[in-house]
Coordinates of C-alpha atoms in Angstrom, one line a residue:
M246 CA -22.4 12.6 29.8
A247 CA -24.4 10.4 32.4
A248 CA -28.0 10.1 31.9
P249 CA -30.2 11.8 34.2
A250 CA -31.1 9.7 37.5
I251 CA -34.8 10.9 37.1
Q252 CA -36.2 9.8 33.6
Y253 CA -40.2 9.7 32.3
R254 CA -41.8 8.2 29.4
V255 CA -44.9 9.5 28.1
E256 CA -47.2 7.6 25.8
C257 CA -50.7 8.1 24.6
A258 CA -52.1 4.8 25.9
D259 CA -55.3 5.1 24.7
R260 CA -56.8 8.3 23.0
R261 CA -60.3 6.9 23.1
A262 CA -60.4 6.8 26.9
H263 CA -58.0 9.8 27.4
L264 CA -55.3 7.8 28.9
F265 CA -51.6 9.0 29.1
G266 CA -48.9 6.3 29.8
V267 CA -46.1 7.0 32.0
T268 CA -43.1 5.1 33.0
L269 CA -40.8 7.0 35.5
T270 CA -37.8 5.5 36.2
I271 CA -35.3 6.6 39.6
A272 CA -32.0 5.6 38.9
H273 CA -30.7 5.8 42.7
P274 CA -33.9 5.4 44.8
A275 CA -33.9 5.5 48.6
A276 CA -35.1 2.7 51.0
L277 CA -38.5 4.3 51.2
Q278 CA -38.9 6.4 48.1
R279 CA -41.4 8.8 48.5
V280 CA -43.3 10.3 45.2
E281 CA -45.9 13.3 45.1
L282 CA -48.0 14.5 42.4
P283 CA -48.7 18.4 42.8
V284 CA -51.9 19.8 43.8
W285 CA -51.9 22.9 42.1
I286 CA -50.0 24.5 39.0
P287 CA -48.0 27.6 39.6
G288 CA -49.9 30.7 38.2
S289 CA -53.5 29.6 38.5
Y290 CA -54.5 29.9 42.4
L291 CA -56.5 26.6 43.5
V292 CA -55.7 23.1 44.5
R293 CA -57.0 21.1 41.9
E294 CA -56.1 17.8 43.2
F295 CA -54.2 16.5 40.3
S296 CA -53.8 12.9 41.9
K297 CA -57.9 12.2 41.1
N298 CA -56.5 11.5 37.5
L299 CA -53.8 8.9 38.5
Q300 CA -54.9 5.7 38.3
N301 CA -52.9 1.9 38.5
L302 CA -49.6 3.2 40.1
R303 CA -47.5 -0.1 40.0
A304 CA -43.7 0.0 41.0
A305 CA -41.2 -2.8 40.5
Q306 CA -37.2 -3.2 40.5
G307 CA -35.9 -5.7 37.7
R308 CA -38.6 -8.5 37.8
R309 CA -39.7 -8.1 41.5
R310 CA -43.1 -6.2 42.0
L311 CA -43.2 -3.9 44.6
A312 CA -45.8 -2.9 47.0
V313 CA -46.9 0.8 46.4
H314 CA -48.2 2.3 50.1
Q315 CA -50.3 5.9 49.8
I316 CA -49.7 8.0 52.4
D317 CA -52.1 10.8 51.7
K318 CA -54.3 12.4 48.7
C319 CA -51.6 12.9 46.6
S320 CA -48.1 11.1 47.8
W321 CA -47.1 7.2 47.6
Q322 CA -44.5 5.7 49.4
I323 CA -42.5 2.3 47.7
E324 CA -39.9 0.2 49.7
C325 CA -37.4 -0.6 47.7
T326 CA -33.5 -2.1 47.3
P327 CA -31.1 1.5 47.6
G328 CA -29.2 2.5 44.8
K329 CA -31.1 -0.3 42.2
P330 CA -33.2 1.5 39.7
L331 CA -37.0 1.6 40.4
E332 CA -39.4 1.9 37.9
L333 CA -43.0 3.3 38.1
R334 CA -46.2 2.8 35.5
Y335 CA -49.0 4.8 35.8
E336 CA -52.1 6.1 33.8
V337 CA -53.4 9.5 33.9
C338 CA -56.8 10.1 32.9
A339 CA -56.5 13.4 30.7
Y340 CA -60.0 15.1 29.9
D341 CA -59.4 18.6 30.8
N342 CA -59.8 20.6 27.4
S343 CA -58.0 24.3 29.8
V344 CA -54.7 25.4 30.3
R345 CA -54.0 23.9 33.5
T346 CA -54.4 20.2 33.5
A347 CA -53.9 17.7 30.6
W348 CA -55.7 16.6 27.8
L349 CA -55.8 13.7 25.2
D350 CA -58.4 12.2 22.2
E351 CA -57.9 11.4 18.9
D352 CA -57.6 14.8 17.7
R353 CA -55.0 16.5 19.8
G354 CA -53.0 15.6 23.0
F355 CA -51.4 18.3 25.8
F356 CA -50.4 18.0 29.1
N357 CA -48.6 20.2 31.9
G358 CA -45.8 18.6 33.8
T359 CA -47.6 18.9 37.2
S360 CA -50.5 16.7 36.1
L361 CA -48.5 13.7 34.4
C362 CA -45.1 13.9 36.1
L363 CA -44.6 12.3 39.9
R364 CA -42.0 14.5 41.9
V365 CA -39.7 12.3 43.1
D366 CA -38.8 13.0 47.1
G367 CA -34.7 13.8 47.5
H368 CA -34.3 14.5 43.6
V369 CA -36.1 17.9 42.6
D370 CA -33.0 19.6 41.8
A371 CA -31.7 17.1 39.5
P372 CA -31.5 17.0 36.2
H373 CA -34.9 15.3 35.0
A374 CA -35.4 13.7 31.5
I375 CA -38.5 13.3 29.7
E376 CA -39.1 11.2 26.3
V377 CA -42.5 12.1 24.5
V378 CA -43.3 9.2 22.3
A379 CA -45.5 9.7 18.9
P380 CA -49.0 8.0 18.7
P381 CA -49.3 5.6 16.2
L382 CA -50.1 6.8 12.7
P383 CA -53.9 7.4 12.6
K384 CA -56.5 6.3 10.1
D385 CA -56.5 9.5 8.5
G386 CA -52.9 9.4 7.5
V387 CA -52.2 12.8 9.4
R388 CA -49.1 12.5 11.2
W389 CA -49.0 14.5 14.7
S390 CA -46.2 17.1 15.9
C391 CA -44.9 17.7 19.1
A392 CA -44.3 21.3 20.8
T393 CA -42.4 22.5 23.6
A394 CA -40.0 24.7 25.0
L395 CA -37.9 21.9 26.8
T396 CA -34.5 21.7 25.6
P397 CA -34.3 18.6 23.1
V398 CA -31.8 16.1 23.2
R399 CA -32.8 14.0 20.5
V400 CA -36.1 14.5 18.6
D401 CA -37.2 13.5 14.9
R402 CA -38.7 15.9 12.6
Q403 CA -42.2 16.0 14.0
G404 CA -40.2 17.3 17.4
F405 CA -41.3 13.7 19.3
G406 CA -38.4 12.6 21.3
S407 CA -35.9 13.0 24.1
F408 CA -36.0 16.2 26.4
I409 CA -34.0 17.7 29.2
A410 CA -35.2 19.7 32.3
G411 CA -32.7 21.3 34.9
G412 CA -35.0 20.2 38.0
Y413 CA -38.5 19.2 38.6
D414 CA -39.5 23.1 38.7
E415 CA -38.3 23.2 34.7
L416 CA -40.2 20.1 34.0
A417 CA -43.4 21.3 35.5
D418 CA -43.1 24.7 33.9
S419 CA -43.0 23.2 30.3
P420 CA -46.4 22.2 28.7
V421 CA -46.3 20.3 25.7
E422 CA -48.8 20.3 22.7
M423 CA -49.1 17.5 20.8
G424 CA -51.4 17.1 17.2
A425 CA -51.6 18.1 13.7
F426 CA -51.4 21.9 14.6
W427 CA -50.7 25.0 12.5
S428 CA -47.0 26.2 13.4
A429 CA -44.9 29.1 12.7
E430 CA -41.6 30.3 13.6
F431 CA -40.2 33.9 14.0
E432 CA -37.8 36.5 15.8
A433 CA -38.1 39.0 18.1
C434 CA -35.3 41.0 19.2
G435 CA -32.9 38.1 18.0
V436 CA -34.7 35.5 20.2
P437 CA -36.1 32.5 18.5
H438 CA -40.1 32.2 18.7
R439 CA -42.6 29.6 17.4
F440 CA -46.4 29.5 17.5
V441 CA -48.6 26.7 16.9
V442 CA -52.2 26.8 16.8
A443 CA -54.7 23.9 17.5
G444 CA -58.1 24.0 15.8
A445 CA -57.9 26.6 13.7
P446 CA -60.6 27.0 10.7
A447 CA -59.6 27.7 7.3
S448 CA -60.4 30.9 7.6
F449 CA -57.4 31.5 9.8
D450 CA -54.6 34.3 8.8
G451 CA -51.7 33.1 10.3
D452 CA -49.2 35.7 9.1
R453 CA -51.5 38.2 10.6
L454 CA -51.1 36.5 14.0
V455 CA -47.6 36.2 13.6
A456 CA -47.3 39.6 12.6
D457 CA -48.7 41.0 15.8
A458 CA -47.2 38.7 18.1
R459 CA -43.7 39.5 16.9
A460 CA -44.6 43.4 17.6
I461 CA -46.1 42.6 20.8
C462 CA -42.9 40.7 21.6
E463 CA -40.3 43.2 20.7
A464 CA -42.4 46.2 22.5
Q465 CA -42.2 43.9 25.3
M466 CA -38.1 43.5 25.3
R467 CA -38.0 47.3 24.6
F468 CA -39.8 48.1 27.7
W469 CA -37.9 45.9 29.9
H470 CA -34.3 46.1 28.3
G471 CA -34.0 49.4 26.2
D472 CA -34.3 50.3 22.3
K473 CA -30.9 48.4 21.8
V474 CA -32.1 45.1 22.9
G475 CA -31.1 42.4 20.5
K476 CA -28.3 44.4 19.1
R477 CA -24.3 43.8 20.2
G478 CA -23.5 45.1 23.7
A479 CA -27.2 45.6 24.5
L480 CA -29.1 44.3 27.4
K481 CA -30.5 40.6 27.0
P482 CA -33.7 39.2 27.5
P483 CA -34.0 36.4 30.2
H484 CA -35.1 34.1 27.8
D485 CA -33.5 32.4 24.6
R486 CA -36.7 30.8 23.5
Y487 CA -40.1 30.9 23.1
V488 CA -43.1 28.9 22.7
F489 CA -46.8 30.0 22.0
M490 CA -49.6 27.2 22.4
L491 CA -53.0 28.7 21.8
N492 CA -56.1 26.0 21.5
A493 CA -58.9 27.2 19.3
V494 CA -62.2 26.4 20.7
D495 CA -65.9 26.7 20.2
D496 CA -66.0 28.8 23.6
G497 CA -63.1 29.3 25.8
Y498 CA -60.8 32.1 27.2
G499 CA -57.7 32.3 29.0
G500 CA -53.7 31.4 29.3
L501 CA -51.3 30.3 31.8
E502 CA -47.9 31.6 32.0
H503 CA -44.6 29.7 31.8
R504 CA -40.8 30.9 32.0
H505 CA -40.2 29.7 28.0
S506 CA -43.8 29.4 26.7
T507 CA -47.6 29.8 27.2
A508 CA -50.3 28.0 26.9
L509 CA -53.8 30.2 25.6
I510 CA -56.9 29.1 24.9
C511 CA -59.5 31.4 22.6
T512 CA -62.6 31.2 20.6
R513 CA -62.1 30.2 17.1
R514 CA -64.3 33.2 16.1
D515 CA -61.8 35.1 17.8
L516 CA -58.7 34.5 15.7
P517 CA -57.7 36.6 13.0
Q518 CA -59.6 35.9 9.9
L519 CA -58.1 36.1 6.1
D520 CA -59.2 39.0 4.3
A521 CA -61.1 40.6 7.4
R522 CA -61.3 44.1 6.7
K523 CA -61.0 45.5 10.2
Q524 CA -59.4 44.2 13.7
S525 CA -62.7 42.7 15.6
D526 CA -63.2 43.0 19.4
G527 CA -62.5 39.4 19.4
Y528 CA -59.0 39.6 18.1
T529 CA -58.5 42.2 20.2
T530 CA -59.3 40.7 23.4
L531 CA -56.7 37.8 22.1
L532 CA -53.8 39.7 21.3
G533 CA -54.4 41.4 24.9
L534 CA -54.0 37.8 26.4
I535 CA -51.0 37.0 24.1
S536 CA -49.4 40.7 25.6
H537 CA -50.4 39.6 29.3
E538 CA -48.8 36.0 29.2
Y539 CA -45.6 37.2 27.6
F540 CA -45.4 40.1 30.0
H541 CA -45.4 37.6 32.9
T542 CA -42.0 36.2 31.1
W543 CA -40.5 38.9 33.1
N544 CA -43.5 39.8 35.9
V545 CA -44.1 36.4 38.1
K546 CA -42.3 33.8 36.2
R547 CA -38.5 35.7 37.4
M548 CA -39.4 38.9 39.3
R549 CA -41.8 37.1 41.7
P550 CA -43.4 37.3 44.9
A551 CA -40.6 36.5 47.7
E552 CA -43.4 33.8 49.0
F553 CA -42.7 32.1 45.8
A554 CA -38.9 31.9 45.8
H555 CA -39.6 27.9 46.4
Y556 CA -43.1 26.4 45.1
D557 CA -44.7 24.1 47.4
Y558 CA -46.2 21.4 45.2
G559 CA -48.6 19.9 48.1
R560 CA -50.5 23.1 49.3
E561 CA -51.7 26.7 49.0
N562 CA -48.8 29.3 48.5
Y563 CA -50.1 32.5 49.8
T564 CA -48.8 35.8 49.0
P565 CA -50.6 39.4 49.4
L566 CA -49.1 40.4 46.0
L567 CA -51.1 39.1 43.0
W568 CA -52.3 43.0 42.6
F569 CA -48.7 43.3 41.7
F570 CA -47.8 40.4 39.6
E571 CA -51.2 39.8 38.1
G572 CA -52.8 43.5 38.3
F573 CA -49.5 45.5 37.0
T574 CA -49.5 42.7 34.1
S575 CA -53.0 43.3 33.4
Y576 CA -52.4 47.2 33.0
Y577 CA -49.5 46.7 30.8
D578 CA -50.7 44.3 28.7
D579 CA -53.2 46.6 26.7
L580 CA -50.5 49.8 27.0
L581 CA -48.1 47.7 25.3
L582 CA -50.6 46.8 22.7
R583 CA -51.0 50.7 21.8
R584 CA -47.1 50.9 21.8
A585 CA -46.8 48.2 19.5
G586 CA -49.0 49.9 17.4
R587 CA -52.0 46.8 17.2
I588 CA -54.4 49.4 18.7
D589 CA -55.0 53.2 18.7
D590 CA -55.6 55.5 21.2
A591 CA -59.6 55.4 21.1
T592 CA -59.7 51.7 21.3
Y593 CA -57.2 51.9 24.3
L594 CA -59.6 54.3 26.3
K595 CA -62.4 51.9 25.5
L596 CA -60.3 49.1 27.1
I597 CA -59.4 51.1 30.3
N598 CA -63.0 52.1 30.5
K599 CA -64.1 48.6 30.5
T600 CA -62.0 48.0 33.5
I601 CA -63.0 50.7 35.6
N602 CA -66.5 50.0 34.8
Q603 CA -66.3 46.2 35.9
V604 CA -64.5 47.6 39.3
L605 CA -67.0 50.1 39.9
Q606 CA -69.7 47.7 39.7
T607 CA -68.5 45.2 42.1
P608 CA -70.1 46.0 45.7
G609 CA -66.8 43.6 47.0
R610 CA -64.7 46.8 46.6
H611 CA -65.8 48.2 49.8
V612 CA -65.7 44.9 51.5
Q613 CA -61.7 43.5 50.6
S614 CA -58.7 45.4 49.8
V615 CA -57.1 44.3 47.0
A616 CA -54.3 42.9 49.3
Q617 CA -56.5 40.9 50.7
A618 CA -58.3 39.8 47.6
S619 CA -54.6 38.7 46.3
F620 CA -54.3 36.2 49.7
D621 CA -57.2 34.9 49.1
A622 CA -57.3 33.9 45.6
W623 CA -57.1 30.3 46.4
V624 CA -60.7 30.5 48.2
K625 CA -62.5 33.5 46.4
Y626 CA -61.4 34.4 43.1
Y627 CA -60.7 30.8 41.8
R628 CA -63.8 29.4 43.6
Q629 CA -66.2 32.1 42.2
D630 CA -70.2 31.6 43.0
E631 CA -73.2 33.9 43.2
Q632 CA -71.9 35.9 46.2
T633 CA -68.2 36.5 44.5
P634 CA -69.2 40.0 43.2
N635 CA -70.6 41.0 46.7
T636 CA -67.4 40.0 48.9
T637 CA -64.3 40.4 47.0
V638 CA -62.7 42.5 44.2
S639 CA -60.6 41.2 41.4
Y640 CA -56.9 41.7 41.7
Y641 CA -56.5 41.8 38.0
T642 CA -58.8 44.5 37.3
K643 CA -58.7 46.8 40.1
G644 CA -54.6 46.0 40.5
A645 CA -54.5 47.6 37.0
L646 CA -56.5 50.6 38.1
V647 CA -53.7 50.7 40.8
A648 CA -50.9 50.6 38.4
L649 CA -52.8 53.4 36.5
C650 CA -53.1 55.5 39.4
F651 CA -49.5 55.0 40.3
D652 CA -48.3 56.1 36.8
L653 CA -50.3 58.8 36.1
T654 CA -49.2 60.0 39.7
L655 CA -45.3 59.8 38.6
R656 CA -46.2 61.3 35.5
A657 CA -48.2 64.3 37.1
E658 CA -45.2 64.8 39.4
G659 CA -42.9 64.8 36.5
K660 CA -40.6 62.8 38.4
G661 CA -40.9 59.6 36.3
T662 CA -43.1 57.0 35.2
L663 CA -44.4 53.3 36.5
D664 CA -42.3 52.0 33.5
Q665 CA -38.9 53.2 35.2
V666 CA -40.3 51.7 38.5
M667 CA -40.7 48.4 36.8
R668 CA -37.1 48.4 35.5
L669 CA -35.4 49.5 38.5
L670 CA -37.0 46.7 40.5
W671 CA -36.0 44.0 37.6
K672 CA -32.4 45.6 37.9
N673 CA -32.5 45.6 41.6
S674 CA -33.8 42.3 42.2
E675 CA -31.5 40.8 39.2
G676 CA -34.7 39.1 37.8
G677 CA -35.8 37.3 41.2
P678 CA -38.2 37.3 44.4
I679 CA -39.3 40.8 45.6
D680 CA -41.8 42.0 48.3
E681 CA -43.5 45.1 49.0
A682 CA -41.0 47.0 50.4
D683 CA -38.6 46.2 47.4
F684 CA -41.6 47.9 45.3
A685 CA -42.1 51.0 47.8
D686 CA -38.2 51.9 47.7
A687 CA -38.3 51.6 43.8
L688 CA -41.2 54.1 43.9
E689 CA -39.7 56.8 46.1
A690 CA -36.3 56.4 44.1
V691 CA -37.6 57.0 40.8
G692 CA -40.6 59.5 42.1
G693 CA -38.3 61.4 45.1
R694 CA -40.6 60.7 47.5
S695 CA -42.4 58.2 49.4
F696 CA -45.5 56.8 48.7
S697 CA -46.3 55.0 51.6
K698 CA -49.6 56.8 52.1
E699 CA -50.8 55.6 48.2
I700 CA -49.9 52.0 48.7
A701 CA -51.8 52.5 52.6
S702 CA -54.7 53.8 50.6
W703 CA -55.0 52.0 47.3
V704 CA -53.6 48.8 48.3
H705 CA -54.6 47.8 52.1
T706 CA -57.8 49.7 52.2
T707 CA -61.2 49.5 50.3
D708 CA -60.9 53.7 49.6
E709 CA -61.6 54.5 46.3
L710 CA -59.1 55.5 43.8
P711 CA -58.9 59.1 42.7
L712 CA -59.0 58.0 38.9
A713 CA -60.9 60.9 37.7
T714 CA -58.6 63.1 39.1
L715 CA -55.6 61.4 37.4
L716 CA -57.1 60.9 34.2
R717 CA -58.2 64.5 33.9
A718 CA -54.8 65.6 34.5
H719 CA -53.6 63.7 31.3
G720 CA -56.1 64.6 28.9
V721 CA -58.9 62.3 29.8
A722 CA -62.5 63.4 31.0
A723 CA -65.0 60.7 32.2
L724 CA -69.0 61.3 31.7
D725 CA -71.8 59.5 33.0
D726 CA -73.5 57.1 30.8
P727 CA -76.8 55.4 31.5
A728 CA -76.1 51.9 32.8
Q729 CA -77.5 48.6 31.5
R730 CA -80.7 47.5 33.0
A731 CA -78.9 44.9 34.8
Q732 CA -76.5 47.2 36.3
E733 CA -79.5 49.5 37.4
L734 CA -81.7 46.9 39.0
G735 CA -78.2 45.5 40.9
L736 CA -78.6 42.1 38.9
R737 CA -75.9 40.0 36.6
V738 CA -78.1 37.8 34.2
S739 CA -78.0 35.4 31.7
E740 CA -80.4 35.5 28.7
T741 CA -80.6 32.5 26.6
G742 CA -83.4 30.2 25.4
G743 CA -86.0 33.2 26.0
M744 CA -84.9 32.9 29.8
V745 CA -83.8 35.6 32.4
Q746 CA -81.6 33.6 34.5
V747 CA -80.4 35.6 37.5
K748 CA -76.5 35.1 38.0
A749 CA -75.7 37.1 41.2
V750 CA -77.7 39.7 42.9
L751 CA -75.2 42.7 44.0
R752 CA -75.1 44.2 47.4
G753 CA -77.4 47.2 48.3
G754 CA -79.3 46.9 44.6
A755 CA -83.0 47.4 44.2
A756 CA -83.0 43.7 43.5
E757 CA -82.0 42.7 46.6
Q758 CA -84.3 45.0 48.4
A759 CA -87.1 43.2 46.4
G760 CA -86.0 39.7 47.6
F761 CA -84.2 38.5 44.4
S762 CA -81.9 35.5 44.8
A763 CA -79.1 33.9 42.5
N764 CA -80.7 31.1 40.2
D765 CA -84.1 32.9 40.3
E766 CA -85.6 32.7 37.0
W767 CA -87.5 36.0 36.0
I768 CA -90.6 35.0 34.1
G769 CA -92.6 38.1 33.9
V770 CA -93.9 41.4 35.2
E771 CA -97.0 42.3 36.5
L772 CA -98.3 46.0 36.3
P773 CA -101.3 47.6 38.5
A774 CA -104.3 49.2 36.8
A775 CA -104.1 52.7 36.1
K776 CA -106.1 55.8 34.8
G777 CA -107.2 54.4 31.1
R778 CA -105.1 51.3 31.4
P779 CA -106.3 48.0 33.3
A780 CA -103.7 45.7 35.2
Q781 CA -101.5 43.9 32.5
G782 CA -98.8 41.0 33.1
W783 CA -96.2 40.3 30.5
R784 CA -94.0 37.4 30.0
L785 CA -90.3 38.3 29.9
T786 CA -87.6 37.1 27.7
R787 CA -85.1 39.9 28.1
L788 CA -84.4 42.9 30.8
D789 CA -84.2 45.5 27.6
D790 CA -87.8 44.4 27.3
L791 CA -88.9 46.3 30.4
A792 CA -88.7 49.3 28.8
L793 CA -91.3 48.3 26.4
Y794 CA -93.6 46.9 29.0
L795 CA -93.3 49.4 32.0
G796 CA -93.4 52.7 30.0
P797 CA -93.5 55.4 32.4
V798 CA -94.1 52.7 35.4
R799 CA -91.5 52.9 38.0
R800 CA -93.5 50.3 40.9
F801 CA -94.4 47.1 39.6
T802 CA -93.9 42.9 40.5
A803 CA -91.7 40.9 39.4
L804 CA -93.1 37.0 38.4
V805 CA -90.4 34.7 39.8
A806 CA -89.8 30.9 40.0
R807 CA -87.4 29.9 42.7
D808 CA -87.2 25.9 43.6
R809 CA -90.0 25.4 41.5
R810 CA -92.1 27.7 43.6
L811 CA -93.7 30.9 42.0
L812 CA -93.2 34.4 43.9
R813 CA -94.3 37.7 43.3
L814 CA -91.4 40.4 44.4
P815 CA -92.6 44.1 44.5
L816 CA -89.8 46.0 42.5
A817 CA -89.0 49.7 42.2
L818 CA -86.7 50.8 39.7
P819 CA -84.2 53.0 41.3
A820 CA -82.5 56.6 40.3
E821 CA -81.2 56.1 37.0
A822 CA -78.0 54.2 37.3
A823 CA -74.8 55.6 35.8
T824 CA -71.5 54.2 34.3
W825 CA -68.2 56.2 33.2
R826 CA -67.6 56.8 29.5
L827 CA -63.8 58.2 29.0
F828 CA -63.5 60.3 26.5
A829 CA -60.0 62.4 24.9
Q830 CA -60.2 65.8 26.3
D831 CA -56.8 66.9 25.0
A832 CA -55.4 64.6 22.2
A833 CA -52.1 65.2 22.9
K834 CA -51.7 64.6 26.5
L835 CA -53.1 61.5 26.0
A836 CA -50.9 60.8 23.3
H837 CA -47.7 61.5 25.5
W838 CA -49.1 59.4 28.5
L839 CA -49.3 56.4 26.1
S840 CA -46.2 56.8 24.3
H841 CA -44.0 57.9 26.7
S842 CA -42.2 55.7 28.7

């Protein structure tokens, strides 16, 4: 078998300087060979300019050095002899400890192909080979291992060596984890899986994590392919292997999906603990993240927006469908935790309750539809600032509620479920690109009527969703609970080090009417004199202390520091605000919804 025409060699050039060294060999270059580094990574919709980390790009054919001409921010051109192997060498600074880019230090290495691997114009669909070189044995004698979902060609016991990808897309979609990580293997419905965890403390319960991950994977395979999945003659999952790569840090959370793997990051405290008496809220959140990214194996990595049929790595790739691909995934991640037996009905209601309140406390839901929010992800959701809650709505959270509304509507009408719609879409698309019309057709096929009015209202307008009515029909009632003080005032704050720092001022709230601004420091309160009480002033270190200092007083003065200036803002407490509290009014109806697909 001939060697691939595109070959990469990745080395840990200098772990203290956070530098990867990359050698790219192009067997049959063009006379004017162009190479580019992507500006974004699929699944994270922001232009991140990965080329800012590339340095010392050099080119040669044999012993002859060639000039490298930069064309734009992420593209270079080399004039060379056609057909004679061209070698490019360069370094990449890897100091982003997230799931999106690359990281290298003396304890751990991680990279996505979009951060390290130049894309070779004219050869993107040809097989790509990559060799990941093991670093020298460190002084502590702890040998590193390597994990990736790429197909191995020749690897050592630690997993380092040569791998093959069918083209650049597969290479870019296959992150690599390196280090002295914890590792375990398991099967889910006959498919081999691997789970690696970097940064785990001694209290980490790996057996618990593997058991829970297996249950989640099997529940999702049954969701998409039926109860017989993994058995002879049954429908097969679209993946023949899968790798979870989890980086446990002091403070962090997130994930990025790939076709045969996912990169995750969580807080160490959220890992399952040995001898834990009950499942912590943090671990439940981690399981939801695992469920979310694994669901993407079907919903976005294979069945995907029509606009993503072919990625353009050099610019934004717009789609109005993130409400479906991210939002519906956000609906099913927790629902499938319930079906996998990892949470109970009460915990599920708590999670959906949280999502509802997050949306209701976002004034931007009156400004942008969830379809518009999807299209604007590149400039709004991924570029959040103090005005984000006022100008847009999350296509994750509102998209999950749109999915909830479609599911409960179908169930109430007795014709089918959203589960059936998802499976029909998968079947009709053959695990390929879809658009909104395909979704509408699948809804009509399952529900026996057109859902064009619901799609228009719930997806393309800022109308409120009929959540209370639909939940009540499925045994769930909503009560009003008093809002927290920040929500009551229309603020988002941080309270650290004895300071109340304003992060956002919500549109139409009492704080906005008083003149608060993002980045204000709320220092204290002044109360006017009243019968039997002199005027008073109090230092404020947390908002919950307002009840202590104000008593029955509804109007007072807030003392605020803004750009080193002290301001006195007249503030009136609004009428008591409320948040939703869901509870099971009919346990049998609720259980039927949560368990019946």
